[in-house]
mmCIF file of C-alpha atoms in Angstrom:
data_model
loop_
_atom_site.group_PDB
_atom_site.id
_atom_site.type_symbol
_atom_site.label_atom_id
_atom_site.label_comp_id
_atom_site.label_asym_id
_atom_site.label_seq_id
_atom_site.Cartn_x
_atom_site.Cartn_y
_atom_site.Cartn_z
ATOM 1 C CA MET A 1136 140.468 117.309 18.634
ATOM 2 C CA ARG A 1137 139.381 115.590 15.452
ATOM 3 C CA LYS A 1138 142.826 114.081 14.962
ATOM 4 C CA LEU A 1139 142.657 112.705 18.471
ATOM 5 C CA VAL A 1140 139.356 110.899 17.788
ATOM 6 C CA VAL A 1141 140.733 109.390 14.602
ATOM 7 C CA PHE A 1142 143.873 108.309 16.422
ATOM 8 C CA ILE A 1143 141.878 106.621 19.233
ATOM 9 C CA ALA A 1144 139.599 104.860 16.739
ATOM 10 C CA ALA A 1145 142.630 103.574 14.796
ATOM 11 C CA ALA A 1146 144.304 102.387 18.006
ATOM 12 C CA LEU A 1147 141.133 100.549 19.076
ATOM 13 C CA ALA A 1148 140.790 98.882 15.680
ATOM 14 C CA LEU A 1149 144.450 97.827 15.744
ATOM 15 C CA GLY A 1150 144.096 96.505 19.307
ATOM 16 C CA LEU A 1151 140.975 94.506 18.435
ATOM 17 C CA GLY A 1152 142.695 93.105 15.373
ATOM 18 C CA ILE A 1153 145.790 91.974 17.296
ATOM 19 C CA THR A 1154 143.659 90.494 20.086
ATOM 20 C CA GLY A 1155 141.543 88.596 17.543
ATOM 21 C CA VAL A 1156 144.605 87.143 15.805
ATOM 22 C CA TYR A 1157 146.116 86.136 19.142
ATOM 23 C CA ALA A 1158 142.868 84.449 20.252
ATOM 24 C CA LEU A 1159 142.472 82.613 16.943
ATOM 25 C CA ALA A 1160 146.021 81.330 17.208
ATOM 26 C CA GLY A 1161 145.096 79.707 20.539
ATOM 27 C CA GLY A 1162 147.025 82.127 22.674
ATOM 28 C CA GLY A 1163 144.430 82.789 25.375
ATOM 29 C CA SER A 1164 143.695 79.287 26.727
ATOM 30 C CA SER A 1165 146.515 77.483 28.521
ATOM 31 C CA SER A 1166 144.471 75.063 30.614
ATOM 32 C CA GLY A 1167 142.305 73.631 27.821
ATOM 33 C CA ALA A 1168 139.449 73.305 30.346
ATOM 34 C CA GLY A 1169 136.440 75.159 29.122
ATOM 35 C CA PRO A 1170 135.339 76.579 25.861
ATOM 36 C CA ASP A 1171 137.376 79.013 23.872
ATOM 37 C CA PRO A 1172 136.051 82.556 24.094
ATOM 38 C CA VAL A 1173 133.966 83.727 21.166
ATOM 39 C CA ILE A 1174 135.486 86.633 19.299
ATOM 40 C CA THR A 1175 133.194 88.981 17.443
ATOM 41 C CA SER A 1176 134.320 91.924 15.416
ATOM 42 C CA VAL A 1177 132.714 95.297 15.845
ATOM 43 C CA PRO A 1178 132.320 97.309 12.678
ATOM 44 C CA THR A 1179 134.400 100.476 12.709
ATOM 45 C CA SER A 1180 132.524 102.151 9.926
ATOM 46 C CA PRO A 1181 129.050 103.567 10.608
ATOM 47 C CA THR A 1182 127.880 102.425 7.150
ATOM 48 C CA ALA A 1183 128.735 98.754 7.672
ATOM 49 C CA THR A 1184 125.740 96.454 8.160
ATOM 50 C CA PRO A 1185 125.965 93.144 9.969
ATOM 51 C CA THR A 1186 125.239 90.058 7.905
ATOM 52 C CA SER A 1187 122.840 87.397 9.081
ATOM 53 C CA SER A 1188 123.881 83.769 9.047
ATOM 54 C CA THR A 1189 120.280 82.484 9.164
ATOM 55 C CA PRO A 1190 118.830 81.411 5.823
ATOM 56 C CA PRO A 1191 115.815 83.279 4.494
ATOM 57 C CA ALA A 1192 112.476 81.819 5.540
ATOM 58 C CA THR A 1193 110.968 79.456 2.997
ATOM 59 C CA PRO A 1194 107.334 79.966 2.075
ATOM 60 C CA PRO A 1195 104.907 77.415 3.520
ATOM 61 C CA PRO A 1196 103.910 74.585 1.170
ATOM 62 C CA SER A 1197 100.838 75.178 -0.933
ATOM 63 C CA THR A 1198 97.633 73.658 0.393
ATOM 64 C CA THR A 1199 96.043 73.692 -3.046
ATOM 65 C CA ALA A 1200 96.409 70.275 -4.635
ATOM 66 C CA SER A 1201 96.993 70.154 -8.346
ATOM 67 C CA PRO A 1202 94.196 68.340 -10.156
ATOM 68 C CA THR A 1203 94.868 64.688 -10.803
ATOM 69 C CA PRO A 1204 93.916 63.559 -14.293
ATOM 70 C CA ASP A 1205 91.282 60.838 -14.401
ATOM 71 C CA PRO A 1206 93.083 57.640 -15.447
ATOM 72 C CA THR A 1207 89.848 56.281 -16.915
ATOM 73 C CA ALA A 1208 89.118 59.344 -19.045
ATOM 74 C CA LEU A 1209 88.999 58.750 -22.783
ATOM 75 C CA ALA A 1210 91.369 60.705 -25.003
ATOM 76 C CA ASP A 1211 90.009 62.312 -28.150
ATOM 77 C CA GLY A 1212 89.116 59.599 -30.630
ATOM 78 C CA THR A 1213 86.496 57.042 -31.692
ATOM 79 C CA TYR A 1214 85.894 53.982 -29.521
ATOM 80 C CA PRO A 1215 83.814 50.842 -30.142
ATOM 81 C CA THR A 1216 81.468 50.475 -27.156
ATOM 82 C CA PHE A 1217 78.364 48.890 -25.774
ATOM 83 C CA VAL A 1218 75.973 51.583 -24.571
ATOM 84 C CA ARG A 1219 74.793 50.385 -21.152
ATOM 85 C CA ALA A 1220 72.603 53.331 -20.123
ATOM 86 C CA VAL A 1221 71.244 56.630 -21.419
ATOM 87 C CA ASP A 1222 70.323 59.496 -19.061
ATOM 88 C CA LEU A 1223 67.964 61.850 -20.882
ATOM 89 C CA ASP A 1224 67.838 64.508 -18.126
ATOM 90 C CA GLY A 1225 71.605 64.609 -17.592
ATOM 91 C CA ALA A 1226 72.367 64.130 -21.322
ATOM 92 C CA THR A 1227 74.920 61.385 -20.590
ATOM 93 C CA VAL A 1228 75.637 57.890 -21.829
ATOM 94 C CA GLU A 1229 77.269 55.052 -19.927
ATOM 95 C CA VAL A 1230 79.626 53.120 -22.172
ATOM 96 C CA ASP A 1231 81.672 49.943 -21.991
ATOM 97 C CA VAL A 1232 84.739 50.181 -24.278
ATOM 98 C CA LEU A 1233 85.363 47.074 -26.412
ATOM 99 C CA GLN A 1234 87.968 45.571 -28.697
ATOM 100 C CA ILE A 1235 86.697 44.827 -32.215
ATOM 101 C CA PHE A 1236 88.347 42.325 -34.578
ATOM 102 C CA VAL A 1237 87.565 41.743 -38.265
ATOM 103 C CA GLY A 1238 88.587 39.007 -40.719
ATOM 104 C CA ALA A 1239 91.660 36.915 -39.879
ATOM 105 C CA GLU A 1240 92.213 38.956 -36.715
ATOM 106 C CA ALA A 1241 88.687 37.994 -35.587
ATOM 107 C CA HIS A 1242 89.467 34.315 -36.131
ATOM 108 C CA GLN A 1243 92.725 34.579 -34.169
ATOM 109 C CA ALA A 1244 91.115 36.542 -31.300
ATOM 110 C CA ALA A 1245 88.295 34.001 -30.977
ATOM 111 C CA ILE A 1246 90.819 31.142 -30.778
ATOM 112 C CA GLU A 1247 92.841 33.058 -28.146
ATOM 113 C CA ASP A 1248 89.644 33.549 -26.109
ATOM 114 C CA GLY A 1249 88.687 29.864 -26.334
ATOM 115 C CA VAL A 1250 85.565 30.577 -28.412
ATOM 116 C CA SER A 1251 84.603 28.114 -31.095
ATOM 117 C CA TRP A 1252 85.140 29.732 -34.483
ATOM 118 C CA ASN A 1253 81.968 28.000 -35.732
ATOM 119 C CA ASP A 1254 79.950 30.018 -33.209
ATOM 120 C CA VAL A 1255 81.165 33.424 -34.431
ATOM 121 C CA ARG A 1256 82.484 32.964 -37.984
ATOM 122 C CA PHE A 1257 79.455 34.549 -39.674
ATOM 123 C CA ASN A 1258 79.467 37.627 -37.461
ATOM 124 C CA PRO A 1259 80.810 40.766 -39.150
ATOM 125 C CA VAL A 1260 83.091 41.359 -36.157
ATOM 126 C CA TYR A 1261 84.433 39.520 -33.155
ATOM 127 C CA ILE A 1262 84.031 41.467 -29.884
ATOM 128 C CA ARG A 1263 86.357 41.132 -26.919
ATOM 129 C CA ASN A 1264 85.274 42.781 -23.696
ATOM 130 C CA GLU A 1265 87.920 42.142 -21.039
ATOM 131 C CA ASN A 1266 87.475 45.290 -18.964
ATOM 132 C CA PRO A 1267 84.304 45.706 -16.859
ATOM 133 C CA LEU A 1268 84.894 49.466 -16.431
ATOM 134 C CA LEU A 1269 81.859 51.587 -17.324
ATOM 135 C CA ARG A 1270 82.329 55.265 -18.135
ATOM 136 C CA THR A 1271 79.639 57.937 -17.952
ATOM 137 C CA LEU A 1272 80.228 60.611 -20.569
ATOM 138 C CA PRO A 1273 78.399 63.874 -21.253
ATOM 139 C CA VAL A 1274 76.875 64.169 -24.722
ATOM 140 C CA ALA A 1275 77.599 67.462 -26.491
ATOM 141 C CA ARG A 1276 74.599 69.589 -27.445
ATOM 142 C CA ASP A 1277 75.512 69.317 -31.150
ATOM 143 C CA ALA A 1278 76.378 65.588 -31.087
ATOM 144 C CA HIS A 1279 75.589 63.531 -34.212
ATOM 145 C CA ILE A 1280 73.618 60.393 -33.322
ATOM 146 C CA LYS A 1281 73.042 57.914 -36.159
ATOM 147 C CA LEU A 1282 71.201 54.618 -35.689
ATOM 148 C CA LEU A 1283 70.844 51.893 -38.327
ATOM 149 C CA GLY A 1284 67.754 52.295 -40.520
ATOM 150 C CA MET A 1285 67.136 55.860 -39.321
ATOM 151 C CA CYS A 1286 68.195 59.267 -40.445
ATOM 152 C CA GLU A 1287 70.602 61.180 -38.238
ATOM 153 C CA ALA A 1288 68.706 62.567 -35.248
ATOM 154 C CA PRO A 1289 67.827 66.251 -35.679
ATOM 155 C CA SER A 1290 68.665 67.063 -32.038
ATOM 156 C CA ARG A 1291 70.482 65.654 -29.047
ATOM 157 C CA SER A 1292 67.282 64.996 -27.089
ATOM 158 C CA ILE A 1293 65.633 63.077 -29.954
ATOM 159 C CA GLY A 1294 68.834 61.149 -30.645
ATOM 160 C CA LEU A 1295 69.215 60.178 -26.983
ATOM 161 C CA LYS A 1296 65.576 59.019 -26.810
ATOM 162 C CA GLN A 1297 66.113 56.857 -29.902
ATOM 163 C CA LEU A 1298 69.371 55.516 -28.461
ATOM 164 C CA ARG A 1299 67.696 54.665 -25.141
ATOM 165 C CA ASN A 1300 64.961 52.765 -27.008
ATOM 166 C CA GLU A 1301 67.621 50.778 -28.903
ATOM 167 C CA THR A 1302 69.682 49.928 -25.809
ATOM 168 C CA THR A 1303 66.872 49.147 -23.318
ATOM 169 C CA PRO A 1304 66.935 46.312 -22.505
ATOM 170 C CA PHE A 1305 70.621 45.770 -23.228
ATOM 171 C CA THR A 1306 71.505 43.625 -26.214
ATOM 172 C CA ASP A 1307 74.883 42.733 -27.711
ATOM 173 C CA THR A 1308 73.383 42.651 -31.211
ATOM 174 C CA PHE A 1309 74.701 46.171 -31.753
ATOM 175 C CA TYR A 1310 77.746 48.092 -30.690
ATOM 176 C CA TYR A 1311 78.305 51.825 -31.037
ATOM 177 C CA ASP A 1312 81.233 53.852 -32.314
ATOM 178 C CA VAL A 1313 81.433 56.719 -29.821
ATOM 179 C CA THR A 1314 83.521 59.743 -30.788
ATOM 180 C CA VAL A 1315 84.945 61.765 -27.891
ATOM 181 C CA VAL A 1316 86.419 65.272 -28.092
ATOM 182 C CA GLY A 1317 87.514 67.088 -24.958
ATOM 183 C CA GLY A 1318 85.831 64.526 -22.704
ATOM 184 C CA SER A 1319 82.399 64.892 -24.348
ATOM 185 C CA VAL A 1320 80.655 62.638 -26.842
ATOM 186 C CA VAL A 1321 80.274 64.392 -30.197
ATOM 187 C CA GLY A 1322 79.157 61.387 -32.236
ATOM 188 C CA ILE A 1323 77.439 58.022 -31.788
ATOM 189 C CA THR A 1324 77.031 55.572 -34.680
ATOM 190 C CA GLN A 1325 75.249 52.257 -34.315
ATOM 191 C CA LYS A 1326 77.004 49.188 -35.799
ATOM 192 C CA ILE A 1327 75.830 45.603 -36.159
ATOM 193 C CA ALA A 1328 77.723 42.993 -34.148
ATOM 194 C CA VAL A 1329 76.080 39.730 -35.218
ATOM 195 C CA ALA A 1330 75.033 38.115 -38.490
ATOM 196 C CA ALA A 1331 71.740 39.549 -39.694
ATOM 197 C CA CYS A 1332 70.426 36.195 -40.975
#
């Protein structure tokens, strides 16, 4: 009986194979009207698994946006600035970044800007301020704040109070070297911008 089952299964497989080859060769359609029949093969082995022609599902796009870096953020470094405002409660300063020129470069920059050299030649520096962008920066708790004629402030709160007194109302007599590390101000040093006499 077992041989009979094997024989029938082999005959079926051979018949399906011959029929499939005949159909693929175009042997079943003489009129050409209508679609060709679809031939599917049936697995003869119980361990065979059908394969899927559909691609695996792609995961949905992430709804979490990656943070966009602030294009106005200051990289680590020291910047010449005007201090425009001091917030004691928030421990922040609002700064206006400048370009500073000294010596022959100051003379050249003044000429480029259409400023009479006689008006600025005795100043220790020539200041160019082309960008109106103001940046508000947090001041680190251990920031060093040094103003002309004063000792370094013993604490951030005292230093910020002194700085606010020096910058209110605003004057361009002084500019400030502001040192930034990791987005926070760690140092502020007052510099003179005009001739003292």
